[in-house]
mmCIF file of C-alpha atoms in Angstrom:
data_model
loop_
_atom_site.group_PDB
_atom_site.id
_atom_site.type_symbol
_atom_site.label_atom_id
_atom_site.label_comp_id
_atom_site.label_asym_id
_atom_site.label_seq_id
_atom_site.Cartn_x
_atom_site.Cartn_y
_atom_site.Cartn_z
ATOM 1 C CA MET A 973 72.403 118.152 -54.658
ATOM 2 C CA GLU A 974 71.125 119.130 -51.250
ATOM 3 C CA LYS A 975 73.633 121.474 -49.348
ATOM 4 C CA LYS A 976 74.987 119.660 -46.245
ATOM 5 C CA LYS A 977 76.992 121.565 -43.759
ATOM 6 C CA VAL A 978 80.323 120.180 -43.988
ATOM 7 C CA ALA A 979 82.165 119.443 -40.764
ATOM 8 C CA VAL A 980 85.756 120.974 -40.636
ATOM 9 C CA PRO A 981 88.070 118.771 -38.175
ATOM 10 C CA LEU A 982 91.415 119.843 -36.374
ATOM 11 C CA VAL A 983 93.891 118.156 -38.718
ATOM 12 C CA CYS A 984 97.052 117.034 -36.704
ATOM 13 C CA HIS A 985 100.058 116.562 -38.533
ATOM 14 C CA GLY A 986 103.445 115.137 -37.457
ATOM 15 C CA HIS A 987 103.314 111.223 -38.252
ATOM 16 C CA SER A 988 105.326 110.156 -41.244
ATOM 17 C CA ARG A 989 103.375 106.883 -41.679
ATOM 18 C CA PRO A 990 100.055 105.668 -41.039
ATOM 19 C CA VAL A 991 98.357 106.101 -37.689
ATOM 20 C CA VAL A 992 97.103 102.995 -36.407
ATOM 21 C CA ASP A 993 95.947 103.300 -32.912
ATOM 22 C CA LEU A 994 94.649 106.420 -30.649
ATOM 23 C CA PHE A 995 93.859 106.457 -26.825
ATOM 24 C CA TYR A 996 92.519 109.198 -25.193
ATOM 25 C CA SER A 997 93.137 109.661 -21.324
ATOM 26 C CA PRO A 998 90.297 110.395 -18.838
ATOM 27 C CA VAL A 999 89.999 113.891 -17.978
ATOM 28 C CA THR A 1000 92.586 114.898 -15.417
ATOM 29 C CA PRO A 1001 93.122 118.020 -13.504
ATOM 30 C CA ASP A 1002 95.604 119.255 -16.304
ATOM 31 C CA GLY A 1003 92.808 118.406 -18.949
ATOM 32 C CA TYR A 1004 92.916 115.527 -21.248
ATOM 33 C CA PHE A 1005 95.547 113.879 -23.636
ATOM 34 C CA LEU A 1006 95.462 112.040 -26.743
ATOM 35 C CA ILE A 1007 98.235 109.564 -27.675
ATOM 36 C CA SER A 1008 98.688 107.953 -31.162
ATOM 37 C CA ALA A 1009 100.682 104.984 -32.273
ATOM 38 C CA SER A 1010 101.970 105.161 -35.799
ATOM 39 C CA LYS A 1011 103.949 102.716 -38.206
ATOM 40 C CA ASP A 1012 106.840 105.524 -38.144
ATOM 41 C CA THR A 1013 108.048 103.973 -34.724
ATOM 42 C CA ASN A 1014 107.226 107.218 -32.702
ATOM 43 C CA PRO A 1015 104.205 107.432 -30.604
ATOM 44 C CA MET A 1016 103.117 111.267 -30.081
ATOM 45 C CA LEU A 1017 101.076 112.962 -27.149
ATOM 46 C CA ARG A 1018 98.730 115.885 -27.876
ATOM 47 C CA ASN A 1019 96.370 118.140 -26.055
ATOM 48 C CA GLY A 1020 93.214 116.021 -26.273
ATOM 49 C CA GLU A 1021 90.924 119.232 -26.604
ATOM 50 C CA THR A 1022 93.053 121.295 -29.162
ATOM 51 C CA GLY A 1023 95.188 118.518 -30.874
ATOM 52 C CA ASP A 1024 98.317 120.853 -30.164
ATOM 53 C CA TRP A 1025 101.494 118.542 -30.149
ATOM 54 C CA ILE A 1026 103.148 118.026 -26.656
ATOM 55 C CA GLY A 1027 105.882 115.605 -27.515
ATOM 56 C CA THR A 1028 107.119 112.495 -29.274
ATOM 57 C CA PHE A 1029 108.378 109.263 -27.480
ATOM 58 C CA GLN A 1030 111.582 108.381 -29.275
ATOM 59 C CA GLY A 1031 113.158 104.965 -28.852
ATOM 60 C CA HIS A 1032 111.130 102.162 -30.690
ATOM 61 C CA LYS A 1033 113.002 100.642 -33.770
ATOM 62 C CA GLY A 1034 109.981 99.324 -35.576
ATOM 63 C CA ALA A 1035 106.196 100.072 -36.127
ATOM 64 C CA VAL A 1036 104.194 101.015 -33.139
ATOM 65 C CA TRP A 1037 101.037 99.167 -33.275
ATOM 66 C CA SER A 1038 99.297 100.168 -29.836
ATOM 67 C CA CYS A 1039 99.560 102.924 -27.174
ATOM 68 C CA CYS A 1040 97.801 103.919 -23.990
ATOM 69 C CA LEU A 1041 97.932 106.361 -21.068
ATOM 70 C CA ASP A 1042 97.335 105.391 -17.395
ATOM 71 C CA LYS A 1043 94.302 107.011 -15.902
ATOM 72 C CA ASN A 1044 96.542 110.060 -14.524
ATOM 73 C CA ALA A 1045 98.105 110.733 -17.761
ATOM 74 C CA LEU A 1046 101.335 110.527 -16.061
ATOM 75 C CA ARG A 1047 102.810 107.298 -17.831
ATOM 76 C CA ALA A 1048 102.237 106.275 -21.427
ATOM 77 C CA ALA A 1049 102.892 102.788 -23.066
ATOM 78 C CA SER A 1050 103.379 101.537 -26.480
ATOM 79 C CA ALA A 1051 103.414 98.084 -28.288
ATOM 80 C CA SER A 1052 105.654 97.657 -31.315
ATOM 81 C CA ALA A 1053 106.982 95.500 -34.049
ATOM 82 C CA ASP A 1054 110.565 95.588 -32.739
ATOM 83 C CA PHE A 1055 109.488 93.025 -30.239
ATOM 84 C CA SER A 1056 109.123 95.229 -27.028
ATOM 85 C CA ALA A 1057 106.566 97.204 -25.309
ATOM 86 C CA LYS A 1058 107.678 100.272 -23.779
ATOM 87 C CA VAL A 1059 106.426 102.425 -20.855
ATOM 88 C CA TRP A 1060 107.430 106.252 -20.741
ATOM 89 C CA ASP A 1061 106.977 109.035 -18.430
ATOM 90 C CA ALA A 1062 104.360 111.169 -19.939
ATOM 91 C CA LEU A 1063 105.516 114.584 -18.327
ATOM 92 C CA THR A 1064 109.191 113.996 -19.528
ATOM 93 C CA GLY A 1065 109.333 111.830 -22.478
ATOM 94 C CA ASP A 1066 111.702 109.627 -20.850
ATOM 95 C CA GLU A 1067 111.657 105.840 -21.223
ATOM 96 C CA LEU A 1068 111.282 104.124 -17.960
ATOM 97 C CA HIS A 1069 111.140 100.631 -19.046
ATOM 98 C CA SER A 1070 111.389 98.322 -21.986
ATOM 99 C CA PHE A 1071 109.674 94.786 -21.770
ATOM 100 C CA GLU A 1072 111.155 92.745 -24.309
ATOM 101 C CA HIS A 1073 109.056 89.974 -26.166
ATOM 102 C CA LYS A 1074 109.822 87.061 -28.469
ATOM 103 C CA HIS A 1075 107.754 88.516 -31.448
ATOM 104 C CA ILE A 1076 105.752 91.759 -32.566
ATOM 105 C CA VAL A 1077 103.515 93.222 -29.732
ATOM 106 C CA ARG A 1078 100.244 94.161 -31.122
ATOM 107 C CA ALA A 1079 98.428 95.568 -28.189
ATOM 108 C CA CYS A 1080 98.833 97.040 -24.563
ATOM 109 C CA ALA A 1081 96.764 98.448 -21.855
ATOM 110 C CA PHE A 1082 97.059 99.947 -18.254
ATOM 111 C CA SER A 1083 94.870 98.566 -15.498
ATOM 112 C CA GLU A 1084 92.533 100.787 -13.892
ATOM 113 C CA ASP A 1085 94.682 100.988 -10.697
ATOM 114 C CA THR A 1086 97.594 102.029 -13.051
ATOM 115 C CA HIS A 1087 99.771 99.038 -11.316
ATOM 116 C CA LEU A 1088 99.831 96.493 -14.212
ATOM 117 C CA LEU A 1089 100.552 96.549 -17.807
ATOM 118 C CA LEU A 1090 98.826 93.789 -20.269
ATOM 119 C CA THR A 1091 100.438 93.062 -23.400
ATOM 120 C CA GLY A 1092 99.835 90.581 -26.254
ATOM 121 C CA GLY A 1093 100.979 90.176 -29.833
ATOM 122 C CA MET A 1094 102.003 87.444 -32.476
ATOM 123 C CA GLU A 1095 103.354 85.141 -29.603
ATOM 124 C CA LYS A 1096 99.849 84.187 -28.682
ATOM 125 C CA THR A 1097 100.644 85.038 -25.067
ATOM 126 C CA LEU A 1098 98.851 87.647 -22.821
ATOM 127 C CA ARG A 1099 101.451 88.942 -20.016
ATOM 128 C CA VAL A 1100 100.772 91.034 -17.021
ATOM 129 C CA PHE A 1101 103.709 93.350 -15.965
ATOM 130 C CA ASP A 1102 103.606 94.520 -12.537
ATOM 131 C CA MET A 1103 104.594 98.447 -12.585
ATOM 132 C CA ASN A 1104 105.910 98.391 -8.966
ATOM 133 C CA ARG A 1105 108.516 95.463 -9.725
ATOM 134 C CA PRO A 1106 109.303 96.070 -13.514
ATOM 135 C CA ASP A 1107 112.350 93.751 -13.346
ATOM 136 C CA ALA A 1108 110.349 90.692 -12.216
ATOM 137 C CA ALA A 1109 108.901 88.301 -14.751
ATOM 138 C CA PRO A 1110 105.669 88.997 -16.143
ATOM 139 C CA ARG A 1111 102.800 86.795 -15.153
ATOM 140 C CA GLU A 1112 101.537 84.531 -18.312
ATOM 141 C CA LEU A 1113 98.152 83.735 -18.771
ATOM 142 C CA ASP A 1114 96.784 80.632 -20.728
ATOM 143 C CA LYS A 1115 97.785 80.332 -24.410
ATOM 144 C CA SER A 1116 95.597 82.463 -26.535
ATOM 145 C CA PRO A 1117 94.079 80.601 -29.339
ATOM 146 C CA GLY A 1118 95.382 82.952 -31.825
ATOM 147 C CA SER A 1119 97.668 85.796 -32.394
ATOM 148 C CA VAL A 1120 96.577 88.732 -30.190
ATOM 149 C CA ARG A 1121 95.123 91.795 -31.961
ATOM 150 C CA THR A 1122 93.507 93.750 -29.042
ATOM 151 C CA VAL A 1123 93.620 93.984 -25.031
ATOM 152 C CA ALA A 1124 91.457 95.833 -22.533
ATOM 153 C CA TRP A 1125 91.042 95.456 -18.705
ATOM 154 C CA LEU A 1126 87.345 95.372 -17.396
ATOM 155 C CA HIS A 1127 85.570 94.721 -14.074
ATOM 156 C CA SER A 1128 88.018 96.603 -11.733
ATOM 157 C CA ASP A 1129 90.889 94.745 -13.340
ATOM 158 C CA GLN A 1130 89.430 91.402 -12.515
ATOM 159 C CA THR A 1131 88.713 90.630 -16.117
ATOM 160 C CA ILE A 1132 90.653 90.712 -19.143
ATOM 161 C CA LEU A 1133 89.412 90.897 -22.794
ATOM 162 C CA SER A 1134 91.174 90.067 -25.958
ATOM 163 C CA SER A 1135 90.684 89.453 -29.605
ATOM 164 C CA CYS A 1136 92.840 87.710 -32.391
ATOM 165 C CA THR A 1137 93.961 88.855 -35.952
ATOM 166 C CA ASP A 1138 93.180 85.377 -37.330
ATOM 167 C CA MET A 1139 89.718 84.450 -35.944
ATOM 168 C CA GLY A 1140 86.569 85.743 -34.955
ATOM 169 C CA GLY A 1141 85.609 86.448 -31.166
ATOM 170 C CA VAL A 1142 86.227 88.295 -28.041
ATOM 171 C CA ARG A 1143 87.828 86.135 -25.032
ATOM 172 C CA LEU A 1144 87.101 87.141 -21.761
ATOM 173 C CA TRP A 1145 89.958 86.037 -19.204
ATOM 174 C CA ASP A 1146 89.411 85.723 -15.315
ATOM 175 C CA VAL A 1147 92.546 87.430 -13.878
ATOM 176 C CA ARG A 1148 92.594 85.324 -11.089
ATOM 177 C CA SER A 1149 92.853 81.912 -12.877
ATOM 178 C CA GLY A 1150 94.435 83.106 -15.872
ATOM 179 C CA LYS A 1151 91.637 81.299 -17.924
ATOM 180 C CA ILE A 1152 88.846 82.184 -20.711
ATOM 181 C CA VAL A 1153 85.828 82.379 -19.018
ATOM 182 C CA GLN A 1154 83.662 83.366 -21.796
ATOM 183 C CA THR A 1155 83.732 84.159 -25.707
ATOM 184 C CA LEU A 1156 81.687 86.607 -27.519
ATOM 185 C CA GLU A 1157 81.086 84.922 -30.999
ATOM 186 C CA THR A 1158 81.518 87.180 -33.848
ATOM 187 C CA LYS A 1159 82.035 86.144 -37.840
ATOM 188 C CA ALA A 1160 85.005 88.072 -38.402
ATOM 189 C CA SER A 1161 88.156 89.045 -36.630
ATOM 190 C CA VAL A 1162 87.582 92.019 -34.033
ATOM 191 C CA THR A 1163 89.909 94.706 -34.895
ATOM 192 C CA SER A 1164 88.760 97.144 -32.322
ATOM 193 C CA ALA A 1165 87.456 96.464 -29.115
ATOM 194 C CA GLU A 1166 86.437 99.418 -26.375
ATOM 195 C CA VAL A 1167 85.148 99.108 -23.069
ATOM 196 C CA SER A 1168 83.043 102.114 -22.349
ATOM 197 C CA PRO A 1169 84.040 104.227 -19.333
ATOM 198 C CA ASP A 1170 81.189 103.506 -17.081
ATOM 199 C CA GLY A 1171 81.680 99.778 -17.618
ATOM 200 C CA ARG A 1172 78.545 98.941 -19.026
ATOM 201 C CA PHE A 1173 79.212 98.303 -22.831
ATOM 202 C CA ILE A 1174 81.741 96.644 -24.880
ATOM 203 C CA THR A 1175 81.744 98.066 -28.241
ATOM 204 C CA THR A 1176 83.508 95.822 -31.294
ATOM 205 C CA ALA A 1177 84.313 96.012 -34.611
ATOM 206 C CA ASP A 1178 84.275 92.957 -36.498
ATOM 207 C CA GLY A 1179 84.201 93.101 -40.698
ATOM 208 C CA SER A 1180 81.485 95.287 -41.631
ATOM 209 C CA SER A 1181 79.620 94.888 -38.329
ATOM 210 C CA VAL A 1182 79.664 97.056 -35.189
ATOM 211 C CA LYS A 1183 78.353 95.229 -32.236
ATOM 212 C CA PHE A 1184 77.694 96.379 -28.665
ATOM 213 C CA TRP A 1185 77.558 93.740 -25.619
ATOM 214 C CA ASP A 1186 76.669 93.709 -22.195
ATOM 215 C CA ALA A 1187 79.955 94.081 -20.365
ATOM 216 C CA ASN A 1188 78.392 92.493 -17.213
ATOM 217 C CA HIS A 1189 76.328 89.666 -18.514
ATOM 218 C CA PHE A 1190 77.995 89.588 -22.200
ATOM 219 C CA GLY A 1191 74.735 89.463 -23.948
ATOM 220 C CA LEU A 1192 74.811 91.201 -27.519
ATOM 221 C CA VAL A 1193 72.711 94.445 -27.095
ATOM 222 C CA LYS A 1194 72.909 95.853 -30.594
ATOM 223 C CA SER A 1195 74.606 94.731 -33.739
ATOM 224 C CA TYR A 1196 74.616 96.946 -36.925
ATOM 225 C CA ASP A 1197 75.458 96.401 -40.447
ATOM 226 C CA MET A 1198 78.208 99.002 -42.039
ATOM 227 C CA PRO A 1199 78.250 100.585 -45.337
ATOM 228 C CA CYS A 1200 81.934 99.089 -45.585
ATOM 229 C CA THR A 1201 84.367 96.891 -43.809
ATOM 230 C CA VAL A 1202 85.102 98.991 -40.806
ATOM 231 C CA GLU A 1203 88.217 98.558 -38.688
ATOM 232 C CA SER A 1204 87.306 100.552 -35.657
ATOM 233 C CA ALA A 1205 84.294 101.863 -33.330
ATOM 234 C CA SER A 1206 83.708 103.794 -30.642
ATOM 235 C CA LEU A 1207 80.483 104.653 -28.337
ATOM 236 C CA GLU A 1208 79.924 108.349 -27.151
ATOM 237 C CA PRO A 1209 80.885 108.129 -23.529
ATOM 238 C CA LYS A 1210 78.428 110.624 -21.843
ATOM 239 C CA THR A 1211 74.991 109.671 -23.030
ATOM 240 C CA GLY A 1212 75.743 106.441 -25.153
ATOM 241 C CA SER A 1213 73.444 107.867 -27.669
ATOM 242 C CA LYS A 1214 75.833 107.893 -30.593
ATOM 243 C CA PHE A 1215 78.689 105.767 -31.985
ATOM 244 C CA VAL A 1216 81.338 106.500 -34.600
ATOM 245 C CA ALA A 1217 83.061 104.087 -37.074
ATOM 246 C CA GLY A 1218 85.742 104.160 -39.597
ATOM 247 C CA GLY A 1219 87.107 101.957 -42.115
ATOM 248 C CA GLU A 1220 87.793 101.238 -45.743
ATOM 249 C CA ASP A 1221 85.864 103.936 -47.236
ATOM 250 C CA LEU A 1222 87.816 106.600 -45.739
ATOM 251 C CA TRP A 1223 85.027 108.265 -44.233
ATOM 252 C CA VAL A 1224 84.294 108.653 -40.577
ATOM 253 C CA HIS A 1225 80.494 107.807 -40.055
ATOM 254 C CA VAL A 1226 78.287 108.742 -37.017
ATOM 255 C CA PHE A 1227 75.529 106.680 -35.898
ATOM 256 C CA ASP A 1228 72.402 106.875 -33.619
ATOM 257 C CA PHE A 1229 73.035 103.978 -31.159
ATOM 258 C CA PHE A 1230 69.414 103.307 -30.737
ATOM 259 C CA THR A 1231 68.262 102.862 -34.480
ATOM 260 C CA GLY A 1232 71.711 102.730 -36.313
ATOM 261 C CA GLU A 1233 70.577 105.271 -38.548
ATOM 262 C CA GLU A 1234 73.620 107.366 -40.023
ATOM 263 C CA ILE A 1235 73.591 110.998 -38.670
ATOM 264 C CA ALA A 1236 76.663 112.444 -40.237
ATOM 265 C CA CYS A 1237 79.426 111.370 -42.709
ATOM 266 C CA ASN A 1238 82.653 113.207 -42.356
ATOM 267 C CA LYS A 1239 85.095 113.187 -45.409
ATOM 268 C CA GLY A 1240 88.508 114.303 -45.325
ATOM 269 C CA HIS A 1241 90.930 111.421 -44.728
ATOM 270 C CA HIS A 1242 93.047 110.365 -48.024
ATOM 271 C CA GLY A 1243 93.262 106.511 -46.794
ATOM 272 C CA PRO A 1244 91.344 103.999 -44.797
ATOM 273 C CA VAL A 1245 90.642 104.743 -41.224
ATOM 274 C CA HIS A 1246 92.431 102.450 -38.865
ATOM 275 C CA CYS A 1247 91.117 104.119 -35.547
ATOM 276 C CA VAL A 1248 88.384 106.081 -34.216
ATOM 277 C CA ARG A 1249 87.734 107.092 -30.428
ATOM 278 C CA PHE A 1250 85.560 109.606 -28.528
ATOM 279 C CA ALA A 1251 87.088 112.137 -26.201
ATOM 280 C CA PRO A 1252 86.301 111.614 -22.528
ATOM 281 C CA GLY A 1253 83.531 114.480 -22.527
ATOM 282 C CA GLY A 1254 81.963 113.167 -25.816
ATOM 283 C CA GLU A 1255 82.035 116.482 -27.261
ATOM 284 C CA SER A 1256 84.516 115.410 -29.973
ATOM 285 C CA TYR A 1257 86.222 112.462 -31.447
ATOM 286 C CA ALA A 1258 89.367 111.760 -33.284
ATOM 287 C CA SER A 1259 90.202 109.482 -36.187
ATOM 288 C CA GLY A 1260 93.595 108.042 -37.585
ATOM 289 C CA SER A 1261 94.260 107.127 -40.870
ATOM 290 C CA GLU A 1262 96.552 105.638 -43.411
ATOM 291 C CA ASP A 1263 97.334 108.835 -44.717
ATOM 292 C CA GLY A 1264 99.335 109.873 -41.542
ATOM 293 C CA THR A 1265 96.983 112.428 -40.213
ATOM 294 C CA ILE A 1266 94.671 112.651 -36.968
ATOM 295 C CA ARG A 1267 91.443 114.536 -37.439
ATOM 296 C CA ILE A 1268 89.554 115.605 -34.253
ATOM 297 C CA TRP A 1269 86.012 116.151 -35.194
ATOM 298 C CA GLN A 1270 83.249 118.008 -33.296
ATOM 299 C CA LEU A 1271 80.217 116.052 -32.618
ATOM 300 C CA SER A 1272 77.374 118.363 -33.748
ATOM 301 C CA PRO A 1273 74.099 118.395 -31.659
ATOM 302 C CA ALA A 1274 71.202 117.327 -33.666
ATOM 303 C CA ASN A 1275 68.908 119.313 -31.630
ATOM 304 C CA ALA A 1276 68.676 122.261 -28.940
ATOM 305 C CA ASP A 1277 68.371 119.656 -26.120
ATOM 306 C CA ASP A 1278 71.439 117.838 -27.301
ATOM 307 C CA ASN A 1279 73.142 121.087 -27.366
ATOM 308 C CA GLU A 1280 72.237 122.079 -23.886
ATOM 309 C CA ALA A 1281 73.525 118.577 -22.838
ATOM 310 C CA VAL A 1282 77.022 118.946 -24.822
ATOM 311 C CA ASN A 1283 77.303 122.343 -23.087
ATOM 312 C CA ALA A 1284 76.444 120.892 -19.648
ATOM 313 C CA ASN A 1285 79.193 118.283 -20.021
ATOM 314 C CA GLY A 1286 81.706 121.513 -20.028
ATOM 315 C CA LYS A 1287 84.841 121.137 -21.814
ATOM 316 C CA PRO A 1288 87.819 120.910 -19.294
ATOM 317 C CA ASN A 1289 89.799 123.650 -19.959
ATOM 318 C CA ALA A 1290 91.472 124.312 -16.673
ATOM 319 C CA GLY A 1291 94.978 123.796 -16.458
ATOM 320 C CA VAL A 1292 95.630 122.901 -20.127
ATOM 321 C CA ASN A 1293 97.955 125.793 -21.241
ATOM 322 C CA GLU A 1294 99.977 125.399 -18.060
ATOM 323 C CA VAL A 1295 100.532 121.723 -18.621
ATOM 324 C CA THR A 1296 101.415 122.286 -22.329
ATOM 325 C CA GLN A 1297 103.871 124.740 -21.288
ATOM 326 C CA LYS A 1298 105.388 122.626 -18.697
ATOM 327 C CA ILE A 1299 105.796 119.597 -21.016
ATOM 328 C CA GLU A 1300 106.315 121.549 -24.062
ATOM 329 C CA GLY A 1301 109.722 120.357 -26.141
ATOM 330 C CA PHE A 1302 110.505 117.340 -23.953
ATOM 331 C CA HIS A 1303 111.556 115.577 -27.250
ATOM 332 C CA ILE A 1304 114.619 117.797 -27.202
ATOM 333 C CA PRO A 1305 117.098 115.756 -25.496
ATOM 334 C CA LYS A 1306 119.667 118.352 -24.290
ATOM 335 C CA GLU A 1307 116.794 120.563 -22.899
ATOM 336 C CA GLU A 1308 118.026 122.604 -19.366
ATOM 337 C CA GLY A 1309 117.152 120.095 -16.312
ATOM 338 C CA GLN A 1310 116.795 117.178 -18.751
ATOM 339 C CA THR A 1311 120.679 115.725 -18.197
ATOM 340 C CA GLU A 1312 120.513 111.797 -18.937
ATOM 341 C CA GLY A 1313 120.654 110.192 -15.577
#
């Protein structure tokens, strides 16, 4: 058998139950951050580059299905089976708001301008909460045709994207009218939908297929059949030349965007892979699994030219250590200067 170089990931322990969602912040002056959602009820914040644990957000009483950070990584949000979505101070770990729902909340997303939080779940209702007026009633869009699985913002917060657990397709909503303006048709339920940072592509995973859609004209750009049922896929954000996918076969696959050819296959998880996401610089990607671990993998360059491109992207080291020191230990309730307000 030919010897292949084995990728050695950074393994992040800490969750006691399956990891079901991952979200990277954009690069901030303090580096970039990774937040994870788990059925253990405790979202966790990490240094996105090293995987080092920064803190745990404590307060949910049920599985946390979705999590996100605002673009400055100052606030976090989480959606839970305890019928609530919570907003947290990402520097102190304090709960800022809890938005009660009437059923399980499966998805949440901050708007690009950070002023709004979008939620969706088993109630089949998309809600938009105003972060500047958290006590005000949320705006509700037209009824979703099914139970909401994923949500995202695009077009500078003028459009909302959602998919359902019990039917195929991605629905695009006009924020102003609150109505569905377009449906991207898929055979199976879309379990992962990602808008590329440059706003050009929507990457979806449905059944054993990964699809790439034009985010402005909504045409299907590429569709690739996967070796197994995949739950999540992510497009490399800098060059868009590769994508990763993970699912039932426990492996994290890397593919060429232009040909669909498999470039690498990373083994290490001991359970199905529920989520994969690229870091904002494209030099690494994270996977979260049924086995309760997060693994951060380096994107190995295919050739020297690629190598230069990766180095040119540069790793945003500046300030990461300072911010880690500043935030470290915020989970300890009686920390000095952390008295209850």
